[in-house]
Amino acid sequence: MVFLIQQTMIYAIPLMIVALAGIFAERSGVINLALEGIMIFGAFIGVLFVRTMQENQTFTQEQGQLLVLLAFLVAAVCGALFSLLLSFSAITLKADQTIGGTALNMLAPAIVLFFITMIAQQNVLRMFTGDSASWFMIKPTTFGYDRDYEFGFFGNLFLNKVYITTYLCIIIFVVLSVILYKTRFGLRLRSCGENPQASDSLGINVYKMRYIGTTISGFLAGAGGFTYALTTSNCAATGEVAGYGFLALAVMIFGNWTPLNVALGGILFGLFKCIAATYATLDINGDGVYMLAEIGISPYVYRLLPYLITLIVLAFTSKKSRAPKAEGIPYDKGQR
Amino acid sequence: MYKVDPKTGKQKFYSTAGFQSIASALISILIGLIVGMLIIIFVGLTREEISTKGMLEGVKLVFFGLFNTGRVDNQLTFGFNPVNFGNMLFRGIPLIMTGLSVAVAFKTGLFNIGAPGQYLMSTAATLYVAIVVPTETVPAWLVWVFAFGAGIIAGALWGAIPGLLKATLNINEVITCIMTNWIAANLVTWFFDVRDYLKNSDEAGKIGYIKTTASNGVETAKMGLDKLFPGSQVNGGIVIAIVIAILIYIMMTKTTFGYKLKACGSNRHAAKYAGINDKASIIASMAIAGGLAGAGASLYYLSGHTEFYWSTYMSLPAEGFNGIPVALLASNHPIGVIFAGIFMSLLNIDGLMIKSLTAYNEYIADIIIASIVYLSAFAMIVKQVIGRKGRKAGNTNVNDEPDPALLEAQRAAAKAAMQVEANDAEPAPAEEEGGNK
């Protein structure tokens, strides 16, 4: 059970945080198709930071937690900077947001692969030494206990073989959700996605709000990208995140643009991902994943199920879908 | 709105829509190339292993990689390179087709970001038919035709799904296209995963690839192009692609059907009011777009020697996405797509030359392409800036029409409407009125 829950969390957490990124952009009125691209960029920057720090021996293996926190922050900030390209084209120049997002989705893997190949002479940028488990995973030894110290069920679940980024993401998710719904700033941001003209008439700077929304979106997507690279691909950047950004978009629509539903959607889709990914692995811990495999359903079914479910949900809720009304429409002061 | 020459009464050439489209495309390309050049220079200056000479060679190849003929006495030589030219034409085939796919959808007010999915579904159908149908009993050319047809149908059906959802339930096609892309990626991988007899197990080093269609004797005719460009992969597919582009141009501009599609794209409700079956039109344009993307995949893999890596559930084919820059660069004009597609292909060849001859790598071409897409996003503004030079009292607001595709479609529809009026023809939609109510 512990294994199943932890694996699901590993897949669900990046989904949740990136879907929240989508919410922030769309609630402010900007469609952020570039989530995938920003994730790729964030993953690359985070891994590059870790690699460079290791190369210069700035951090020892004991300081791994500090290093991973810094890398997380750097990836998030660079994601935010990268998303400014989208903001500039979508908000300032009032260009088509889907095309702008598509451009970023193409630009990110191109730039990232260009530099990865320049640096590593191959398509993968790995850590300089060691692997993400030995450097960044929280283990009994992190707390000063013996290697085979027993935490008990809950201790095992939350403290053994987990990454600090998981908790960081959960805290950020909760804090930002509260900000979006319980503060004046959040209300203003959401109003810009629903009726920017009305917001403007009340003295809210719509352009500024949309810039803030998209930048927060970039920050979260960059962080999510690094979290993905750290937890699922052994802290390596490959110029792709296997469609995770688009999956997060699906989660956002599935969750009807509200954080609580998005969290549930993220966990559900994370479970599918987890089943598909651990499908072929041996039943080490007796956790029931193997049982699911033995039913005989192809892993591809689990892989495509999130997208299919999203399509079906869209089909059934299209009449009462609560997408932000003004999303995708550039704000023009002169328009009535 | 347009600047008119006071003497002749004709519109000045620099204010025509066509000139502005071409000029903005050229400016986008130029800026894209400059971005690529700056990155080459930046990397060359910051990394020790790259000499100034290597850096300058990189810059040269960004602009003239197509004409590179190799390296003699440690100096790059330039001239006509038939292999590069032929390969450029060959790699241009799928780009022209997916570019047409995106352009047709744009013209009808839809953003077909689903080309990668349609491309993949068609790849599976094409390869399956071309490998499984025995050439001992069925003539190879007939198998080719079947496989081509199967690819088009698979792409069209896959494209019709977002069209259907858009027409009946009004769901944004961008979202449904993204979902269907990834569903297609998984379906295609699953399809090949359980069919071992399609996999290439004979040749060493080909693990993970599907058999080529040439293994069953199915290949696109060369049409003499291999004489013109010896040593390259070029074949008759490029001729077929160009013919299809011309047919699409005729369909969109000279037929009632094309007019209906464009009318729906510019204003769905007005089109419906005029008696056009808006739902059927939307589904039809997405199906056509899907069929075109599918044809691209068919032509690419039916060449006989291109190999398909089947475990693709983690990634989507770049040819599908590259249809978007092709269409944007061509301002969605089917004839322009031919040139834009070949140009994109040229950039890819430049990238390969850079990879093989310098310390840089082929992804520089992707950076240039992505920069061009980014610039195309606000190509409208570039057009307005060019147009403003010849205009004194500008009554147009740049911000009124944020969507270049929509504006393009509206302008085309308006033009078509004027033509219909001028010819005193029967109003196009009337004949089908009531038929689909």
PDB file of N, CA and C in Angstrom, chain A residues 33 85 88-89 93-96 98-100 102-104 106-107 110-111 113-115 117-119 123 240 242-243 246 250 253 298 300-301 303-304 307-308 310-311 314-315 318-319 330 332, chain B residues 39 43 47 50 106 111 113 165 169 171 174-176 178-180 182-183 186-187 189-190 193 313-314 321-322 324-325 328 359-361 363-364 366-367 370 373-374 377-378 381 399 402-403:
ATOM      1  N   LEU A  33      -1.056  27.357 -23.195  1.00  0.00           N
ATOM      2  CA  LEU A  33      -0.775  26.058 -23.820  1.00  0.00           C
ATOM      3  C   LEU A  33       0.684  25.684 -23.624  1.00  0.00           C
ATOM      4  N   LEU A  85       7.848  35.397 -22.211  1.00  0.00           N
ATOM      5  CA  LEU A  85       7.758  35.415 -23.674  1.00  0.00           C
ATOM      6  C   LEU A  85       6.301  35.292 -24.106  1.00  0.00           C
ATOM      7  N   PHE A  88       4.356  38.501 -23.068  1.00  0.00           N
ATOM      8  CA  PHE A  88       4.649  39.625 -23.941  1.00  0.00           C
ATOM      9  C   PHE A  88       3.842  39.535 -25.230  1.00  0.00           C
ATOM     10  N   SER A  89       3.838  38.336 -25.834  1.00  0.00           N
ATOM     11  CA  SER A  89       3.119  38.210 -27.101  1.00  0.00           C
ATOM     12  C   SER A  89       1.605  38.230 -26.892  1.00  0.00           C
ATOM     13  N   LEU A  93       1.333  42.409 -26.960  1.00  0.00           N
ATOM     14  CA  LEU A  93       1.137  42.512 -28.410  1.00  0.00           C
ATOM     15  C   LEU A  93      -0.224  41.981 -28.846  1.00  0.00           C
ATOM     16  N   LYS A  94      -0.986  41.426 -27.906  1.00  0.00           N
ATOM     17  CA  LYS A  94      -2.345  40.953 -28.180  1.00  0.00           C
ATOM     18  C   LYS A  94      -2.379  39.923 -29.317  1.00  0.00           C
ATOM     19  N   ALA A  95      -1.349  39.107 -29.391  1.00  0.00           N
ATOM     20  CA  ALA A  95      -1.299  38.089 -30.436  1.00  0.00           C
ATOM     21  C   ALA A  95      -2.133  36.881 -30.023  1.00  0.00           C
ATOM     22  N   ASP A  96      -2.316  35.982 -30.963  1.00  0.00           N
ATOM     23  CA  ASP A  96      -3.090  34.771 -30.694  1.00  0.00           C
ATOM     24  C   ASP A  96      -2.387  33.940 -29.614  1.00  0.00           C
ATOM     25  N   THR A  98      -2.980  30.831 -28.506  1.00  0.00           N
ATOM     26  CA  THR A  98      -2.677  29.425 -28.784  1.00  0.00           C
ATOM     27  C   THR A  98      -1.425  29.304 -29.640  1.00  0.00           C
ATOM     28  N   ILE A  99      -1.256  30.222 -30.593  1.00  0.00           N
ATOM     29  CA  ILE A  99      -0.060  30.165 -31.436  1.00  0.00           C
ATOM     30  C   ILE A  99       1.171  30.515 -30.607  1.00  0.00           C
ATOM     31  N   GLY A 100       1.037  31.534 -29.753  1.00  0.00           N
ATOM     32  CA  GLY A 100       2.146  31.899 -28.882  1.00  0.00           C
ATOM     33  C   GLY A 100       2.556  30.730 -27.994  1.00  0.00           C
ATOM     34  N   THR A 102       2.000  27.542 -28.576  1.00  0.00           N
ATOM     35  CA  THR A 102       2.601  26.504 -29.419  1.00  0.00           C
ATOM     36  C   THR A 102       4.054  26.839 -29.724  1.00  0.00           C
ATOM     37  N   ALA A 103       4.314  28.137 -29.966  1.00  0.00           N
ATOM     38  CA  ALA A 103       5.688  28.552 -30.260  1.00  0.00           C
ATOM     39  C   ALA A 103       6.603  28.219 -29.089  1.00  0.00           C
ATOM     40  N   LEU A 104       6.131  28.489 -27.864  1.00  0.00           N
ATOM     41  CA  LEU A 104       6.960  28.197 -26.692  1.00  0.00           C
ATOM     42  C   LEU A 104       7.158  26.691 -26.528  1.00  0.00           C
ATOM     43  N   MET A 106       7.440  24.634 -28.878  1.00  0.00           N
ATOM     44  CA  MET A 106       8.453  24.192 -29.840  1.00  0.00           C
ATOM     45  C   MET A 106       9.821  24.738 -29.472  1.00  0.00           C
ATOM     46  N   LEU A 107       9.830  25.969 -28.930  1.00  0.00           N
ATOM     47  CA  LEU A 107      11.092  26.629 -28.609  1.00  0.00           C
ATOM     48  C   LEU A 107      11.815  25.921 -27.467  1.00  0.00           C
ATOM     49  N   ALA A 110      13.646  22.722 -28.359  1.00  0.00           N
ATOM     50  CA  ALA A 110      14.738  23.043 -29.286  1.00  0.00           C
ATOM     51  C   ALA A 110      15.931  23.627 -28.533  1.00  0.00           C
ATOM     52  N   ILE A 111      15.678  24.653 -27.727  1.00  0.00           N
ATOM     53  CA  ILE A 111      16.767  25.294 -26.981  1.00  0.00           C
ATOM     54  C   ILE A 111      17.399  24.303 -26.018  1.00  0.00           C
ATOM     55  N   LEU A 113      17.406  20.974 -25.995  1.00  0.00           N
ATOM     56  CA  LEU A 113      18.189  19.906 -26.631  1.00  0.00           C
ATOM     57  C   LEU A 113      19.476  20.459 -27.230  1.00  0.00           C
ATOM     58  N   PHE A 114      19.407  21.684 -27.756  1.00  0.00           N
ATOM     59  CA  PHE A 114      20.615  22.304 -28.313  1.00  0.00           C
ATOM     60  C   PHE A 114      21.689  22.399 -27.229  1.00  0.00           C
ATOM     61  N   PHE A 115      21.299  22.928 -26.067  1.00  0.00           N
ATOM     62  CA  PHE A 115      22.300  23.120 -25.022  1.00  0.00           C
ATOM     63  C   PHE A 115      22.692  21.806 -24.351  1.00  0.00           C
ATOM     64  N   THR A 117      22.924  18.951 -25.824  1.00  0.00           N
ATOM     65  CA  THR A 117      23.888  18.300 -26.718  1.00  0.00           C
ATOM     66  C   THR A 117      25.233  19.016 -26.683  1.00  0.00           C
ATOM     67  N   MET A 118      25.187  20.352 -26.547  1.00  0.00           N
ATOM     68  CA  MET A 118      26.456  21.080 -26.457  1.00  0.00           C
ATOM     69  C   MET A 118      27.209  20.694 -25.178  1.00  0.00           C
ATOM     70  N   ILE A 119      26.458  20.536 -24.081  1.00  0.00           N
ATOM     71  CA  ILE A 119      27.111  20.311 -22.789  1.00  0.00           C
ATOM     72  C   ILE A 119      27.508  18.844 -22.616  1.00  0.00           C
ATOM     73  N   ASN A 123      21.868  13.225 -25.838  1.00  0.00           N
ATOM     74  CA  ASN A 123      20.551  13.840 -25.696  1.00  0.00           C
ATOM     75  C   ASN A 123      20.063  13.910 -24.256  1.00  0.00           C
ATOM     76  N   GLU A 240      12.137  16.609 -23.030  1.00  0.00           N
ATOM     77  CA  GLU A 240      10.713  16.283 -23.113  1.00  0.00           C
ATOM     78  C   GLU A 240      10.227  15.873 -21.733  1.00  0.00           C
ATOM     79  N   ALA A 242       7.260  13.959 -21.671  1.00  0.00           N
ATOM     80  CA  ALA A 242       6.284  12.923 -22.031  1.00  0.00           C
ATOM     81  C   ALA A 242       4.841  13.419 -21.990  1.00  0.00           C
ATOM     82  N   GLY A 243       4.627  14.624 -22.489  1.00  0.00           N
ATOM     83  CA  GLY A 243       3.256  15.122 -22.572  1.00  0.00           C
ATOM     84  C   GLY A 243       2.625  15.481 -21.244  1.00  0.00           C
ATOM     85  N   PHE A 246       0.570  18.717 -21.196  1.00  0.00           N
ATOM     86  CA  PHE A 246      -0.748  18.567 -21.811  1.00  0.00           C
ATOM     87  C   PHE A 246      -1.671  17.764 -20.907  1.00  0.00           C
ATOM     88  N   ALA A 250      -5.274  18.691 -19.254  1.00  0.00           N
ATOM     89  CA  ALA A 250      -6.446  17.824 -19.161  1.00  0.00           C
ATOM     90  C   ALA A 250      -6.962  17.794 -17.726  1.00  0.00           C
ATOM     91  N   ILE A 253      -8.908  20.927 -16.963  1.00  0.00           N
ATOM     92  CA  ILE A 253     -10.261  20.952 -17.517  1.00  0.00           C
ATOM     93  C   ILE A 253     -11.141  19.959 -16.768  1.00  0.00           C
ATOM     94  N   SER A 298      -4.091  -3.891 -21.244  1.00  0.00           N
ATOM     95  CA  SER A 298      -2.823  -3.357 -21.732  1.00  0.00           C
ATOM     96  C   SER A 298      -2.437  -2.075 -20.994  1.00  0.00           C
ATOM     97  N   TYR A 300      -1.231   0.432 -22.193  1.00  0.00           N
ATOM     98  CA  TYR A 300      -1.574   1.582 -23.017  1.00  0.00           C
ATOM     99  C   TYR A 300      -2.972   2.099 -22.704  1.00  0.00           C
ATOM    100  N   VAL A 301      -3.835   1.183 -22.228  1.00  0.00           N
ATOM    101  CA  VAL A 301      -5.175   1.621 -21.849  1.00  0.00           C
ATOM    102  C   VAL A 301      -5.075   2.615 -20.702  1.00  0.00           C
ATOM    103  N   ARG A 303      -2.556   4.394 -19.989  1.00  0.00           N
ATOM    104  CA  ARG A 303      -1.869   5.596 -20.439  1.00  0.00           C
ATOM    105  C   ARG A 303      -2.802   6.540 -21.175  1.00  0.00           C
ATOM    106  N   LEU A 304      -3.702   5.969 -21.982  1.00  0.00           N
ATOM    107  CA  LEU A 304      -4.559   6.873 -22.750  1.00  0.00           C
ATOM    108  C   LEU A 304      -5.851   7.224 -22.018  1.00  0.00           C
ATOM    109  N   TYR A 307      -6.598  10.955 -21.032  1.00  0.00           N
ATOM    110  CA  TYR A 307      -6.991  11.818 -22.150  1.00  0.00           C
ATOM    111  C   TYR A 307      -8.418  11.503 -22.585  1.00  0.00           C
ATOM    112  N   LEU A 308      -8.733  10.205 -22.610  1.00  0.00           N
ATOM    113  CA  LEU A 308     -10.068   9.788 -23.022  1.00  0.00           C
ATOM    114  C   LEU A 308     -11.113  10.296 -22.033  1.00  0.00           C
ATOM    115  N   THR A 310     -10.890  12.838 -20.114  1.00  0.00           N
ATOM    116  CA  THR A 310     -11.036  14.283 -20.274  1.00  0.00           C
ATOM    117  C   THR A 310     -11.959  14.603 -21.443  1.00  0.00           C
ATOM    118  N   LEU A 311     -11.770  13.875 -22.542  1.00  0.00           N
ATOM    119  CA  LEU A 311     -12.647  14.101 -23.698  1.00  0.00           C
ATOM    120  C   LEU A 311     -14.094  13.851 -23.327  1.00  0.00           C
ATOM    121  N   LEU A 314     -15.431  16.478 -21.039  1.00  0.00           N
ATOM    122  CA  LEU A 314     -15.702  17.678 -21.829  1.00  0.00           C
ATOM    123  C   LEU A 314     -17.016  17.538 -22.582  1.00  0.00           C
ATOM    124  N   ALA A 315     -17.225  16.358 -23.162  1.00  0.00           N
ATOM    125  CA  ALA A 315     -18.430  16.151 -23.962  1.00  0.00           C
ATOM    126  C   ALA A 315     -19.675  16.272 -23.090  1.00  0.00           C
ATOM    127  N   SER A 318     -19.916  20.142 -21.502  1.00  0.00           N
ATOM    128  CA  SER A 318     -19.685  21.309 -22.361  1.00  0.00           C
ATOM    129  C   SER A 318     -20.794  22.346 -22.216  1.00  0.00           C
ATOM    130  N   LYS A 319     -21.995  21.900 -21.954  1.00  0.00           N
ATOM    131  CA  LYS A 319     -23.112  22.843 -21.860  1.00  0.00           C
ATOM    132  C   LYS A 319     -23.014  23.710 -20.607  1.00  0.00           C
ATOM    133  N   PRO A 330      -7.641  38.625 -26.035  1.00  0.00           N
ATOM    134  CA  PRO A 330      -6.762  39.707 -25.586  1.00  0.00           C
ATOM    135  C   PRO A 330      -7.589  40.888 -25.105  1.00  0.00           C
ATOM    136  N   ASP A 332      -8.594  44.577 -24.699  1.00  0.00           N
ATOM    137  CA  ASP A 332      -8.409  45.826 -25.414  1.00  0.00           C
ATOM    138  C   ASP A 332      -9.252  46.888 -24.728  1.00  0.00           C
TER     139      ASP A 332
ATOM    140  N   ILE B  39      22.671  32.792 -31.412  1.00  0.00           N
ATOM    141  CA  ILE B  39      22.909  31.681 -30.479  1.00  0.00           C
ATOM    142  C   ILE B  39      24.224  30.989 -30.822  1.00  0.00           C
ATOM    143  N   VAL B  43      27.215  30.869 -28.157  1.00  0.00           N
ATOM    144  CA  VAL B  43      27.794  29.603 -27.695  1.00  0.00           C
ATOM    145  C   VAL B  43      29.268  29.522 -28.095  1.00  0.00           C
ATOM    146  N   ARG B  47      32.064  28.951 -25.131  1.00  0.00           N
ATOM    147  CA  ARG B  47      32.632  27.609 -24.953  1.00  0.00           C
ATOM    148  C   ARG B  47      34.033  27.523 -25.550  1.00  0.00           C
ATOM    149  N   ILE B  50      35.140  25.553 -29.000  1.00  0.00           N
ATOM    150  CA  ILE B  50      34.764  26.028 -30.331  1.00  0.00           C
ATOM    151  C   ILE B  50      35.643  27.213 -30.716  1.00  0.00           C
ATOM    152  N   PHE B 106      -7.187  26.529 -40.625  1.00  0.00           N
ATOM    153  CA  PHE B 106      -7.115  27.955 -40.284  1.00  0.00           C
ATOM    154  C   PHE B 106      -8.087  28.764 -41.136  1.00  0.00           C
ATOM    155  N   PHE B 111      -8.190  25.750 -35.454  1.00  0.00           N
ATOM    156  CA  PHE B 111      -6.761  25.587 -35.236  1.00  0.00           C
ATOM    157  C   PHE B 111      -6.477  24.089 -35.104  1.00  0.00           C
ATOM    158  N   ILE B 113      -4.312  21.663 -34.217  1.00  0.00           N
ATOM    159  CA  ILE B 113      -3.066  21.283 -33.554  1.00  0.00           C
ATOM    160  C   ILE B 113      -3.029  19.759 -33.438  1.00  0.00           C
ATOM    161  N   LEU B 165     -16.907  17.019 -32.290  1.00  0.00           N
ATOM    162  CA  LEU B 165     -17.121  17.567 -30.953  1.00  0.00           C
ATOM    163  C   LEU B 165     -17.322  19.078 -31.009  1.00  0.00           C
ATOM    164  N   LEU B 169     -21.071  19.845 -29.980  1.00  0.00           N
ATOM    165  CA  LEU B 169     -21.071  20.251 -28.573  1.00  0.00           C
ATOM    166  C   LEU B 169     -20.329  21.551 -28.328  1.00  0.00           C
ATOM    167  N   ILE B 171     -17.161  22.220 -28.318  1.00  0.00           N
ATOM    168  CA  ILE B 171     -15.961  22.120 -27.487  1.00  0.00           C
ATOM    169  C   ILE B 171     -14.780  22.649 -28.293  1.00  0.00           C
ATOM    170  N   VAL B 174      -8.917  22.997 -29.972  1.00  0.00           N
ATOM    171  CA  VAL B 174      -7.515  22.909 -29.547  1.00  0.00           C
ATOM    172  C   VAL B 174      -7.369  21.844 -28.454  1.00  0.00           C
ATOM    173  N   ILE B 175      -8.272  21.890 -27.486  1.00  0.00           N
ATOM    174  CA  ILE B 175      -8.199  20.933 -26.378  1.00  0.00           C
ATOM    175  C   ILE B 175      -8.437  19.514 -26.876  1.00  0.00           C
ATOM    176  N   THR B 176      -9.492  19.333 -27.691  1.00  0.00           N
ATOM    177  CA  THR B 176      -9.796  17.973 -28.154  1.00  0.00           C
ATOM    178  C   THR B 176      -8.673  17.446 -29.042  1.00  0.00           C
ATOM    179  N   ILE B 178      -5.477  18.151 -28.754  1.00  0.00           N
ATOM    180  CA  ILE B 178      -4.368  17.734 -27.897  1.00  0.00           C
ATOM    181  C   ILE B 178      -4.666  16.365 -27.277  1.00  0.00           C
ATOM    182  N   MET B 179      -5.905  16.187 -26.827  1.00  0.00           N
ATOM    183  CA  MET B 179      -6.274  14.900 -26.223  1.00  0.00           C
ATOM    184  C   MET B 179      -6.186  13.782 -27.263  1.00  0.00           C
ATOM    185  N   THR B 180      -6.737  14.022 -28.462  1.00  0.00           N
ATOM    186  CA  THR B 180      -6.722  12.961 -29.478  1.00  0.00           C
ATOM    187  C   THR B 180      -5.288  12.665 -29.934  1.00  0.00           C
ATOM    188  N   TRP B 182      -2.603  12.497 -28.046  1.00  0.00           N
ATOM    189  CA  TRP B 182      -1.970  11.556 -27.119  1.00  0.00           C
ATOM    190  C   TRP B 182      -2.691  10.222 -27.118  1.00  0.00           C
ATOM    191  N   ILE B 183      -3.995  10.254 -27.367  1.00  0.00           N
ATOM    192  CA  ILE B 183      -4.708   8.978 -27.509  1.00  0.00           C
ATOM    193  C   ILE B 183      -4.148   8.234 -28.720  1.00  0.00           C
ATOM    194  N   ASN B 186      -0.765   6.596 -28.057  1.00  0.00           N
ATOM    195  CA  ASN B 186      -0.869   5.339 -27.318  1.00  0.00           C
ATOM    196  C   ASN B 186      -1.481   4.222 -28.155  1.00  0.00           C
ATOM    197  N   LEU B 187      -2.519   4.573 -28.931  1.00  0.00           N
ATOM    198  CA  LEU B 187      -3.176   3.559 -29.763  1.00  0.00           C
ATOM    199  C   LEU B 187      -2.197   2.982 -30.777  1.00  0.00           C
ATOM    200  N   THR B 189       1.113   2.930 -30.686  1.00  0.00           N
ATOM    201  CA  THR B 189       2.132   2.103 -30.038  1.00  0.00           C
ATOM    202  C   THR B 189       1.556   0.748 -29.659  1.00  0.00           C
ATOM    203  N   TRP B 190       0.340   0.766 -29.125  1.00  0.00           N
ATOM    204  CA  TRP B 190      -0.335  -0.476 -28.740  1.00  0.00           C
ATOM    205  C   TRP B 190      -0.531  -1.372 -29.959  1.00  0.00           C
ATOM    206  N   ASP B 193       2.731  -2.807 -30.857  1.00  0.00           N
ATOM    207  CA  ASP B 193       3.301  -3.610 -29.773  1.00  0.00           C
ATOM    208  C   ASP B 193       2.811  -5.054 -29.842  1.00  0.00           C
ATOM    209  N   TYR B 313       4.665   6.297 -27.644  1.00  0.00           N
ATOM    210  CA  TYR B 313       3.623   6.792 -26.741  1.00  0.00           C
ATOM    211  C   TYR B 313       4.084   7.964 -25.870  1.00  0.00           C
ATOM    212  N   MET B 314       5.397   8.204 -25.825  1.00  0.00           N
ATOM    213  CA  MET B 314       5.905   9.315 -25.028  1.00  0.00           C
ATOM    214  C   MET B 314       6.113  10.581 -25.855  1.00  0.00           C
ATOM    215  N   PHE B 321       3.661  18.867 -35.798  1.00  0.00           N
ATOM    216  CA  PHE B 321       3.699  20.211 -35.229  1.00  0.00           C
ATOM    217  C   PHE B 321       4.288  21.209 -36.216  1.00  0.00           C
ATOM    218  N   ASN B 322       5.236  20.757 -37.052  1.00  0.00           N
ATOM    219  CA  ASN B 322       5.873  21.688 -37.964  1.00  0.00           C
ATOM    220  C   ASN B 322       4.937  22.151 -39.068  1.00  0.00           C
ATOM    221  N   ILE B 324       2.343  23.675 -38.384  1.00  0.00           N
ATOM    222  CA  ILE B 324       1.862  24.965 -37.885  1.00  0.00           C
ATOM    223  C   ILE B 324       2.751  26.107 -38.391  1.00  0.00           C
ATOM    224  N   PRO B 325       4.080  26.049 -38.194  1.00  0.00           N
ATOM    225  CA  PRO B 325       4.894  27.131 -38.756  1.00  0.00           C
ATOM    226  C   PRO B 325       4.795  27.239 -40.269  1.00  0.00           C
ATOM    227  N   LEU B 328       1.609  29.089 -40.967  1.00  0.00           N
ATOM    228  CA  LEU B 328       1.694  30.492 -40.539  1.00  0.00           C
ATOM    229  C   LEU B 328       2.581  31.294 -41.474  1.00  0.00           C
ATOM    230  N   ALA B 359      30.940  21.764 -34.465  1.00  0.00           N
ATOM    231  CA  ALA B 359      30.751  21.270 -33.101  1.00  0.00           C
ATOM    232  C   ALA B 359      29.336  21.525 -32.603  1.00  0.00           C
ATOM    233  N   TYR B 360      28.536  22.238 -33.400  1.00  0.00           N
ATOM    234  CA  TYR B 360      27.147  22.512 -33.003  1.00  0.00           C
ATOM    235  C   TYR B 360      26.284  21.305 -33.350  1.00  0.00           C
ATOM    236  N   ASN B 361      24.971  21.440 -33.118  1.00  0.00           N
ATOM    237  CA  ASN B 361      24.102  20.301 -33.429  1.00  0.00           C
ATOM    238  C   ASN B 361      22.847  20.743 -34.167  1.00  0.00           C
ATOM    239  N   TYR B 363      19.781  20.869 -33.537  1.00  0.00           N
ATOM    240  CA  TYR B 363      18.627  21.501 -32.898  1.00  0.00           C
ATOM    241  C   TYR B 363      18.571  22.996 -33.146  1.00  0.00           C
ATOM    242  N   ILE B 364      19.677  23.558 -33.683  1.00  0.00           N
ATOM    243  CA  ILE B 364      19.660  24.982 -34.015  1.00  0.00           C
ATOM    244  C   ILE B 364      18.548  25.263 -35.029  1.00  0.00           C
ATOM    245  N   ASP B 366      15.665  23.725 -35.202  1.00  0.00           N
ATOM    246  CA  ASP B 366      14.403  23.769 -34.473  1.00  0.00           C
ATOM    247  C   ASP B 366      14.230  25.096 -33.746  1.00  0.00           C
ATOM    248  N   ILE B 367      15.352  25.630 -33.241  1.00  0.00           N
ATOM    249  CA  ILE B 367      15.264  26.925 -32.564  1.00  0.00           C
ATOM    250  C   ILE B 367      14.805  27.998 -33.555  1.00  0.00           C
ATOM    251  N   ALA B 370      11.116  27.497 -34.307  1.00  0.00           N
ATOM    252  CA  ALA B 370      10.271  27.935 -33.186  1.00  0.00           C
ATOM    253  C   ALA B 370      10.234  29.458 -33.104  1.00  0.00           C
ATOM    254  N   VAL B 373       7.753  30.671 -35.557  1.00  0.00           N
ATOM    255  CA  VAL B 373       6.363  30.518 -35.090  1.00  0.00           C
ATOM    256  C   VAL B 373       6.024  31.631 -34.106  1.00  0.00           C
ATOM    257  N   TYR B 374       6.971  31.883 -33.185  1.00  0.00           N
ATOM    258  CA  TYR B 374       6.719  32.909 -32.181  1.00  0.00           C
ATOM    259  C   TYR B 374       6.472  34.253 -32.855  1.00  0.00           C
ATOM    260  N   ALA B 377       3.123  34.589 -34.501  1.00  0.00           N
ATOM    261  CA  ALA B 377       1.991  34.832 -33.604  1.00  0.00           C
ATOM    262  C   ALA B 377       1.568  36.290 -33.681  1.00  0.00           C
ATOM    263  N   PHE B 378       2.523  37.179 -33.830  1.00  0.00           N
ATOM    264  CA  PHE B 378       2.106  38.565 -34.015  1.00  0.00           C
ATOM    265  C   PHE B 378       2.518  39.117 -35.369  1.00  0.00           C
ATOM    266  N   ILE B 381       0.811  42.231 -36.573  1.00  0.00           N
ATOM    267  CA  ILE B 381       1.309  43.544 -36.189  1.00  0.00           C
ATOM    268  C   ILE B 381       2.415  43.969 -37.145  1.00  0.00           C
ATOM    269  N   ASN B 399      -5.506  46.307 -32.800  1.00  0.00           N
ATOM    270  CA  ASN B 399      -5.987  45.385 -31.774  1.00  0.00           C
ATOM    271  C   ASN B 399      -7.379  44.852 -32.054  1.00  0.00           C
ATOM    272  N   PRO B 402      -7.252  40.369 -33.287  1.00  0.00           N
ATOM    273  CA  PRO B 402      -6.065  39.738 -32.711  1.00  0.00           C
ATOM    274  C   PRO B 402      -5.713  38.427 -33.382  1.00  0.00           C
ATOM    275  N   ASP B 403      -6.673  37.825 -34.041  1.00  0.00           N
ATOM    276  CA  ASP B 403      -6.432  36.486 -34.571  1.00  0.00           C
ATOM    277  C   ASP B 403      -6.155  36.571 -36.066  1.00  0.00           C
TER     278      ASP B 403
END
